[in-house]
PDB file of C-alpha atoms in Angstrom:
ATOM      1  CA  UNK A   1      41.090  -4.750  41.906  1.00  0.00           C
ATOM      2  CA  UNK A   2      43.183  -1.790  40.929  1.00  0.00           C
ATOM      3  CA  UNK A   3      42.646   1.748  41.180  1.00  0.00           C
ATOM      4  CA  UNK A   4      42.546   2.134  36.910  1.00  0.00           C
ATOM      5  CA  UNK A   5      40.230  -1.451  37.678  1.00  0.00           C
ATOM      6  CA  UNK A   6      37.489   0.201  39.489  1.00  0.00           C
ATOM      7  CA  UNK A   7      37.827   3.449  36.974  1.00  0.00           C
ATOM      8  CA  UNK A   8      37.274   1.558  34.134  1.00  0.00           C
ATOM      9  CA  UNK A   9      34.570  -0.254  35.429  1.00  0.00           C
ATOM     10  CA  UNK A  10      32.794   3.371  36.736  1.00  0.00           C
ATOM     11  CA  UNK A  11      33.007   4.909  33.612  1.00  0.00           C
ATOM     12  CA  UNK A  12      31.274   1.491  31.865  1.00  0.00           C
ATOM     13  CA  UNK A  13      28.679   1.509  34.169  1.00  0.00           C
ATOM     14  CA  UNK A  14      28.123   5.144  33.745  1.00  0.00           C
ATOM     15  CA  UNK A  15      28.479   4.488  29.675  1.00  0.00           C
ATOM     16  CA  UNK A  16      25.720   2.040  30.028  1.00  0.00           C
ATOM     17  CA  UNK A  17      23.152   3.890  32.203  1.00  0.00           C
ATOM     18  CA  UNK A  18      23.136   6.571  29.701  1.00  0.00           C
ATOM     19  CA  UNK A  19      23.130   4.190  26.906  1.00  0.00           C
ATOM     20  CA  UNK A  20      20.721   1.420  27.848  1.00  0.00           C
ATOM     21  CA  UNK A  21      17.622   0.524  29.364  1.00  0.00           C
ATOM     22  CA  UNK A  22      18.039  -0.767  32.828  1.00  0.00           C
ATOM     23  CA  UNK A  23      14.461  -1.043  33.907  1.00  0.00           C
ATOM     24  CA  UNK A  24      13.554  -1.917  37.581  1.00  0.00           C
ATOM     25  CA  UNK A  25      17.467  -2.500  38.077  1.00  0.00           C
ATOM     26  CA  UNK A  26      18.076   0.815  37.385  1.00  0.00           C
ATOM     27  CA  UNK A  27      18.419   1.577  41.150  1.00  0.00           C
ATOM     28  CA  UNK A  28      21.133  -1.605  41.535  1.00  0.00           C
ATOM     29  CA  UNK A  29      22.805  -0.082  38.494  1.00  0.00           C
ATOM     30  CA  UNK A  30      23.501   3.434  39.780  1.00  0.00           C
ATOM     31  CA  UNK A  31      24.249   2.252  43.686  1.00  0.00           C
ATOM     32  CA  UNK A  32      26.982  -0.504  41.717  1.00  0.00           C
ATOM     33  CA  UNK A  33      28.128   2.668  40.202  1.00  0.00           C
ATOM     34  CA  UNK A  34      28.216   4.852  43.243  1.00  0.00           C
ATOM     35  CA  UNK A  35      30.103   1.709  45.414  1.00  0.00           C
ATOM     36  CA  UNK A  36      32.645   1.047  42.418  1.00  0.00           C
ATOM     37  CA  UNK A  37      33.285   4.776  42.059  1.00  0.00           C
ATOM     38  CA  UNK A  38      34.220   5.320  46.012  1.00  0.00           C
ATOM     39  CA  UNK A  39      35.279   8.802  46.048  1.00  0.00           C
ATOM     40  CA  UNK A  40      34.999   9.627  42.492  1.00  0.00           C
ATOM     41  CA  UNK A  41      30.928   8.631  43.030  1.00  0.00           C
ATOM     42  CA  UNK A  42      30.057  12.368  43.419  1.00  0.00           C
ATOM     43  CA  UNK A  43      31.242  13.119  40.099  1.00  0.00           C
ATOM     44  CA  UNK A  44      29.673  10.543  38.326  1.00  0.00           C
ATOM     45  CA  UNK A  45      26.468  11.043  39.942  1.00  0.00           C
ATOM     46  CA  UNK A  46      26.518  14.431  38.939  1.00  0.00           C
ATOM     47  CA  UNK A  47      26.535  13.752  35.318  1.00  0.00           C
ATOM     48  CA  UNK A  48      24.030  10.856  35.732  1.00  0.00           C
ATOM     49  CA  UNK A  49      21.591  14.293  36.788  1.00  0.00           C
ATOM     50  CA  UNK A  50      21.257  15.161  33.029  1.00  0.00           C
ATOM     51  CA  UNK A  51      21.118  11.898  31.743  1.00  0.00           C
ATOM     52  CA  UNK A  52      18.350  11.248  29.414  1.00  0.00           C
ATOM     53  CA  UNK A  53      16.273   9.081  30.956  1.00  0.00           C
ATOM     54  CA  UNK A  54      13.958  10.256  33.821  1.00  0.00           C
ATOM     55  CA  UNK A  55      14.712   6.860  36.227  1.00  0.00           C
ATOM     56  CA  UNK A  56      18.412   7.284  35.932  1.00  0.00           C
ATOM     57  CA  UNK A  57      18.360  10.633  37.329  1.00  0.00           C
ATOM     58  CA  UNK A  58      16.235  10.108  39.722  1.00  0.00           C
ATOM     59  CA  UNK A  59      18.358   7.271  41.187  1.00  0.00           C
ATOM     60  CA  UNK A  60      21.238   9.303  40.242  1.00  0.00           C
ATOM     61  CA  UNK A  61      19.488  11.874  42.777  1.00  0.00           C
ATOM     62  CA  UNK A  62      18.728   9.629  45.323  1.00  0.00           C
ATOM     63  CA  UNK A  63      21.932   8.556  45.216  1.00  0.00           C
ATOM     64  CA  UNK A  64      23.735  11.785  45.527  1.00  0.00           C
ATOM     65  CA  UNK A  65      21.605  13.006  48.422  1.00  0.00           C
ATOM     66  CA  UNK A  66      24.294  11.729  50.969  1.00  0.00           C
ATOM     67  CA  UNK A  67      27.167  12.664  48.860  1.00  0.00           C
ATOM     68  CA  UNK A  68      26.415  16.602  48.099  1.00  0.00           C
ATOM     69  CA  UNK A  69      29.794  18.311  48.748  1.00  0.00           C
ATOM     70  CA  UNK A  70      30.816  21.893  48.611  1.00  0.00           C
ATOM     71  CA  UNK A  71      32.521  21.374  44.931  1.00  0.00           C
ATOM     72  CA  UNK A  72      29.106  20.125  43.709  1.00  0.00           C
ATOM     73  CA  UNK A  73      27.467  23.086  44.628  1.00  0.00           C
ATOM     74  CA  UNK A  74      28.549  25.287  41.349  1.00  0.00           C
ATOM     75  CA  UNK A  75      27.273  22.942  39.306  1.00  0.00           C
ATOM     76  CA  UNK A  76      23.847  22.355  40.923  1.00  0.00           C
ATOM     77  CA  UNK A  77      23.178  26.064  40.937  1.00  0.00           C
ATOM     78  CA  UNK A  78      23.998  26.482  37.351  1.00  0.00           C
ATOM     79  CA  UNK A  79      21.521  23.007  36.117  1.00  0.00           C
ATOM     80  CA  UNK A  80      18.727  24.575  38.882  1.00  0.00           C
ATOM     81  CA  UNK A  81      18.533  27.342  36.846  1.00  0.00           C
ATOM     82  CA  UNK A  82      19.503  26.239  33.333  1.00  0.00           C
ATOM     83  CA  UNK A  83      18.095  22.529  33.093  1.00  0.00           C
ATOM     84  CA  UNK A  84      15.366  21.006  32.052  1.00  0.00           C
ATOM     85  CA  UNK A  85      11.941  21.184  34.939  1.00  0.00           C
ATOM     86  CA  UNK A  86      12.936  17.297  35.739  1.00  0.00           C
ATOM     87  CA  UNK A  87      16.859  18.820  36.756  1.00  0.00           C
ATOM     88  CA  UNK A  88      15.963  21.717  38.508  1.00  0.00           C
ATOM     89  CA  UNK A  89      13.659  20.204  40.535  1.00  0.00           C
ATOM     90  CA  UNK A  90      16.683  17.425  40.959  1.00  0.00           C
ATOM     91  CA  UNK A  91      19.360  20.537  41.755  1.00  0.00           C
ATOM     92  CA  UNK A  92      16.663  22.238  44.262  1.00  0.00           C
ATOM     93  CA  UNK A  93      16.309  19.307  45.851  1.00  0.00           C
ATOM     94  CA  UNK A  94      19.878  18.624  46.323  1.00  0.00           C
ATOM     95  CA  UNK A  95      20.846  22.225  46.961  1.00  0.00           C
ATOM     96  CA  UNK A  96      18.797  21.580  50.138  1.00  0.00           C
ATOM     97  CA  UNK A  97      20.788  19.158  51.016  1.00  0.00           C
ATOM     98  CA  UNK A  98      24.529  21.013  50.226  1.00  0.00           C
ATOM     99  CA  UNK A  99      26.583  23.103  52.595  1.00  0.00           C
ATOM    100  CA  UNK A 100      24.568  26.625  52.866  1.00  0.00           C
ATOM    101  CA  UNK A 101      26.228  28.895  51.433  1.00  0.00           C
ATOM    102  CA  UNK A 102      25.064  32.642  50.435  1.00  0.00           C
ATOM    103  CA  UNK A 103      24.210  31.307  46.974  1.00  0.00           C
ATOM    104  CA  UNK A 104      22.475  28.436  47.764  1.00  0.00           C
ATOM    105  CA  UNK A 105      20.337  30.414  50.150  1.00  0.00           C
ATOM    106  CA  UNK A 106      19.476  33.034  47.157  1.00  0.00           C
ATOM    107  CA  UNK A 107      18.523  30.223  44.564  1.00  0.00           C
ATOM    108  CA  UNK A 108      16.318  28.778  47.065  1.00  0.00           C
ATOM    109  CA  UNK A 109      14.788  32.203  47.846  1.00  0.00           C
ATOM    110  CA  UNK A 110      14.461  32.812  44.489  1.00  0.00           C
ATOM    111  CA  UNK A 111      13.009  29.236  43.742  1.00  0.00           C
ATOM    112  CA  UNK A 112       9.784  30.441  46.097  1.00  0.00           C
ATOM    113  CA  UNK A 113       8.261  32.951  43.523  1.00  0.00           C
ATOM    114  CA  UNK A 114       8.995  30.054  40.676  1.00  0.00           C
ATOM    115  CA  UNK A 115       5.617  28.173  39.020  1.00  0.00           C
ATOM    116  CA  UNK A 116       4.222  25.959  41.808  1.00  0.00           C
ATOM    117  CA  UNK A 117       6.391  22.776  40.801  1.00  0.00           C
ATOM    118  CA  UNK A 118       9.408  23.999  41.727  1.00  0.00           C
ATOM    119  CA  UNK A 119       8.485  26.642  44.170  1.00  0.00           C
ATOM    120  CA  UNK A 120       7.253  23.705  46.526  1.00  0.00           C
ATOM    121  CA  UNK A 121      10.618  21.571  46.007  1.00  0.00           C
ATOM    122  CA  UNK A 122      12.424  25.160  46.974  1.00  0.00           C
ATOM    123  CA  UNK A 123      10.593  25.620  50.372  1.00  0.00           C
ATOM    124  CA  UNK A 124      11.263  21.848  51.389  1.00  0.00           C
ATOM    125  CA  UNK A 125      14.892  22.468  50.305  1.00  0.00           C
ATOM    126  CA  UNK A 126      14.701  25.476  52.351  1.00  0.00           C
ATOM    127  CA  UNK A 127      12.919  23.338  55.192  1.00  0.00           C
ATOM    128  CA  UNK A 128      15.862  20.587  54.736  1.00  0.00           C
ATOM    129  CA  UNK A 129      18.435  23.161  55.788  1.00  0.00           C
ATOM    130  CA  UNK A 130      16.776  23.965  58.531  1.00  0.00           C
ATOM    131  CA  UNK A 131      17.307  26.970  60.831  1.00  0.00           C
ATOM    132  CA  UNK A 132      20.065  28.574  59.407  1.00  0.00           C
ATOM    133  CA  UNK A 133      17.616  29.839  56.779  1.00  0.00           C
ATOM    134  CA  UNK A 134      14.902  30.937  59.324  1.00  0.00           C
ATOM    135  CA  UNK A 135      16.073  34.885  59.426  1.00  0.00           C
ATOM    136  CA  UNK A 136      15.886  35.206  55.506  1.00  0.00           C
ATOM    137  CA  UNK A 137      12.232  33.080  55.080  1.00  0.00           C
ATOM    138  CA  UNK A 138      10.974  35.574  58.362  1.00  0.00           C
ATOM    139  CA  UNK A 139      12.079  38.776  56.183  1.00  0.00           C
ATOM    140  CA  UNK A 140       9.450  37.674  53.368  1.00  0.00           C
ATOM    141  CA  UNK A 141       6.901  36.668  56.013  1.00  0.00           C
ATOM    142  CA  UNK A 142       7.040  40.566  57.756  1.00  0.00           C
ATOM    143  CA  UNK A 143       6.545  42.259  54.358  1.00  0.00           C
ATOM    144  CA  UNK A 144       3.099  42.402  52.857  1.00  0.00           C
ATOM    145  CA  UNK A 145       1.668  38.844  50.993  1.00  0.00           C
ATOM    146  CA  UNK A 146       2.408  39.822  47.824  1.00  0.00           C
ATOM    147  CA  UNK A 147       2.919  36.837  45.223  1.00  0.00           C
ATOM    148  CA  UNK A 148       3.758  33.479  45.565  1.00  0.00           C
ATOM    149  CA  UNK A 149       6.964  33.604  48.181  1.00  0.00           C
ATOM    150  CA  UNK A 150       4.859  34.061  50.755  1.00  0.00           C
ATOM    151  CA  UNK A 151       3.059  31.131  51.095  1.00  0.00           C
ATOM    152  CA  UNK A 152       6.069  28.877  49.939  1.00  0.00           C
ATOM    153  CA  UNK A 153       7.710  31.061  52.739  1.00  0.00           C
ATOM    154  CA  UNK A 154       5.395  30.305  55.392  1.00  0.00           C
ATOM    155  CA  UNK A 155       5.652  26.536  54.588  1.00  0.00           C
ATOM    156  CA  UNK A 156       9.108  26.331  54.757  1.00  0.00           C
ATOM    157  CA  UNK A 157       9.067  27.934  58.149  1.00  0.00           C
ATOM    158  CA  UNK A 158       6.093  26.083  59.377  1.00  0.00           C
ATOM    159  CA  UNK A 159       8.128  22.612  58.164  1.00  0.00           C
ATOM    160  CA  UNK A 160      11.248  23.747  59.925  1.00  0.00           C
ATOM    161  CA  UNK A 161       9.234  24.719  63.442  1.00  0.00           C
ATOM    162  CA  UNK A 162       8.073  21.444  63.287  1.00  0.00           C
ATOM    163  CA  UNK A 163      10.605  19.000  62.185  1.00  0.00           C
ATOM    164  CA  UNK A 164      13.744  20.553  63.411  1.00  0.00           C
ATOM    165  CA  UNK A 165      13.343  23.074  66.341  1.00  0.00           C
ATOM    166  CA  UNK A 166       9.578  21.930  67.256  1.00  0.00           C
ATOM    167  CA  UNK A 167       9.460  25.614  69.038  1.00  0.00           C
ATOM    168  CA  UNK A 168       7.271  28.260  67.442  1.00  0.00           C
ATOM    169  CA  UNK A 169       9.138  30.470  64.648  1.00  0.00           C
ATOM    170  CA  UNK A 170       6.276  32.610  63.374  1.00  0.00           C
ATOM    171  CA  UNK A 171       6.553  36.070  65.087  1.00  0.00           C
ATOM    172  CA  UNK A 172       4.199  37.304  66.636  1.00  0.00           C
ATOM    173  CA  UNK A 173       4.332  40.373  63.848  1.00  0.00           C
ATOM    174  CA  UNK A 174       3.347  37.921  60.988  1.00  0.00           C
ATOM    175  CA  UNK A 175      -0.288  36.684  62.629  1.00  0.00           C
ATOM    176  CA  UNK A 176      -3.568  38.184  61.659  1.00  0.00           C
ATOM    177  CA  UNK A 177      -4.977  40.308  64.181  1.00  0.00           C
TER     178      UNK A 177
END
């Protein structure tokens, strides 16, 4: 199959998810999609994340997990803020699984004072990129508890001492006497 082929055949497929019903193929539908798209399967993804229906961006999500690039990253921080709660949680979830970049590390940060939905898909975002993060979640967990933050905070750190570095991360500052 040609090149134009395999386009033409991505952008049907996409056409369709948005358009249709899939039902418990959905999944099959959106990995066809991501396989007949090769490179292009980022993109395409991408715009599956505000499709309409709930189970095509989920798979659209799953999907894209793997694939998160540095040129996605724009875009995710602008739908984790200005989507609906279904694609921030989405753009959270994939931001954790992006390139950090100062940005990225902000929106997560900022996701841990968010309503309990999304502050909990922030810390395991913040968990996901592991200890890169661990100086910025420690400067919330030294200040006074104050709001929300700092329990996401100490989750995210507690998650990262024990799935990536299994060493203690909690200084010895941030116990209770």
């Amino acid at each position: 199959e040609s090149d134009e082929q395999r386009k033409k055949i991505a952008a049907d497929l996409e056409f369709l998810l948005i358009t249709r019903k899939f039902g418990v193929i959905t999944d099959t539908a959106v990995e066809t999609l991501r396989d007949v798209a090769r490179s292009e399967a980022g993109e395409y993804l991408m715009r599956l994340l505000t499709a309409q229906r709930s189970i095509v961006r989920r798979h659209a999500r799953e999907a894209l997990l793997p694939l998160v690039r540095a040129e996605h990253v724009e875009r995710l921080l602008e739908l984790s803020e200005t989507g609906d709660r279904g694609v921030q949680r989405a753009c959270l979830i994939l931001l954790g699984h992006a390139p950090l970049t100062p940005d990225i590390s902000a929106r997560l940060m900022r996701g841990l004072g968010q309503e309990s939905e999304l502050a909990i898909v922030a810390a395991d975002a913040l968990a996901e990129q592991g200890t890169p993060i661990v100086a910025e979640l420690n400067s919330v967990l030294t200040r006074p508890a104050v709001g929300r933050s700092f329990g996401y905070a100490s989750y995210a750190l507690a998650k990262i001492e024990r799935e990536k570095v299994r060493r203690p991360l909690f200084e010895e500052s941030m116990r209770e006497p």
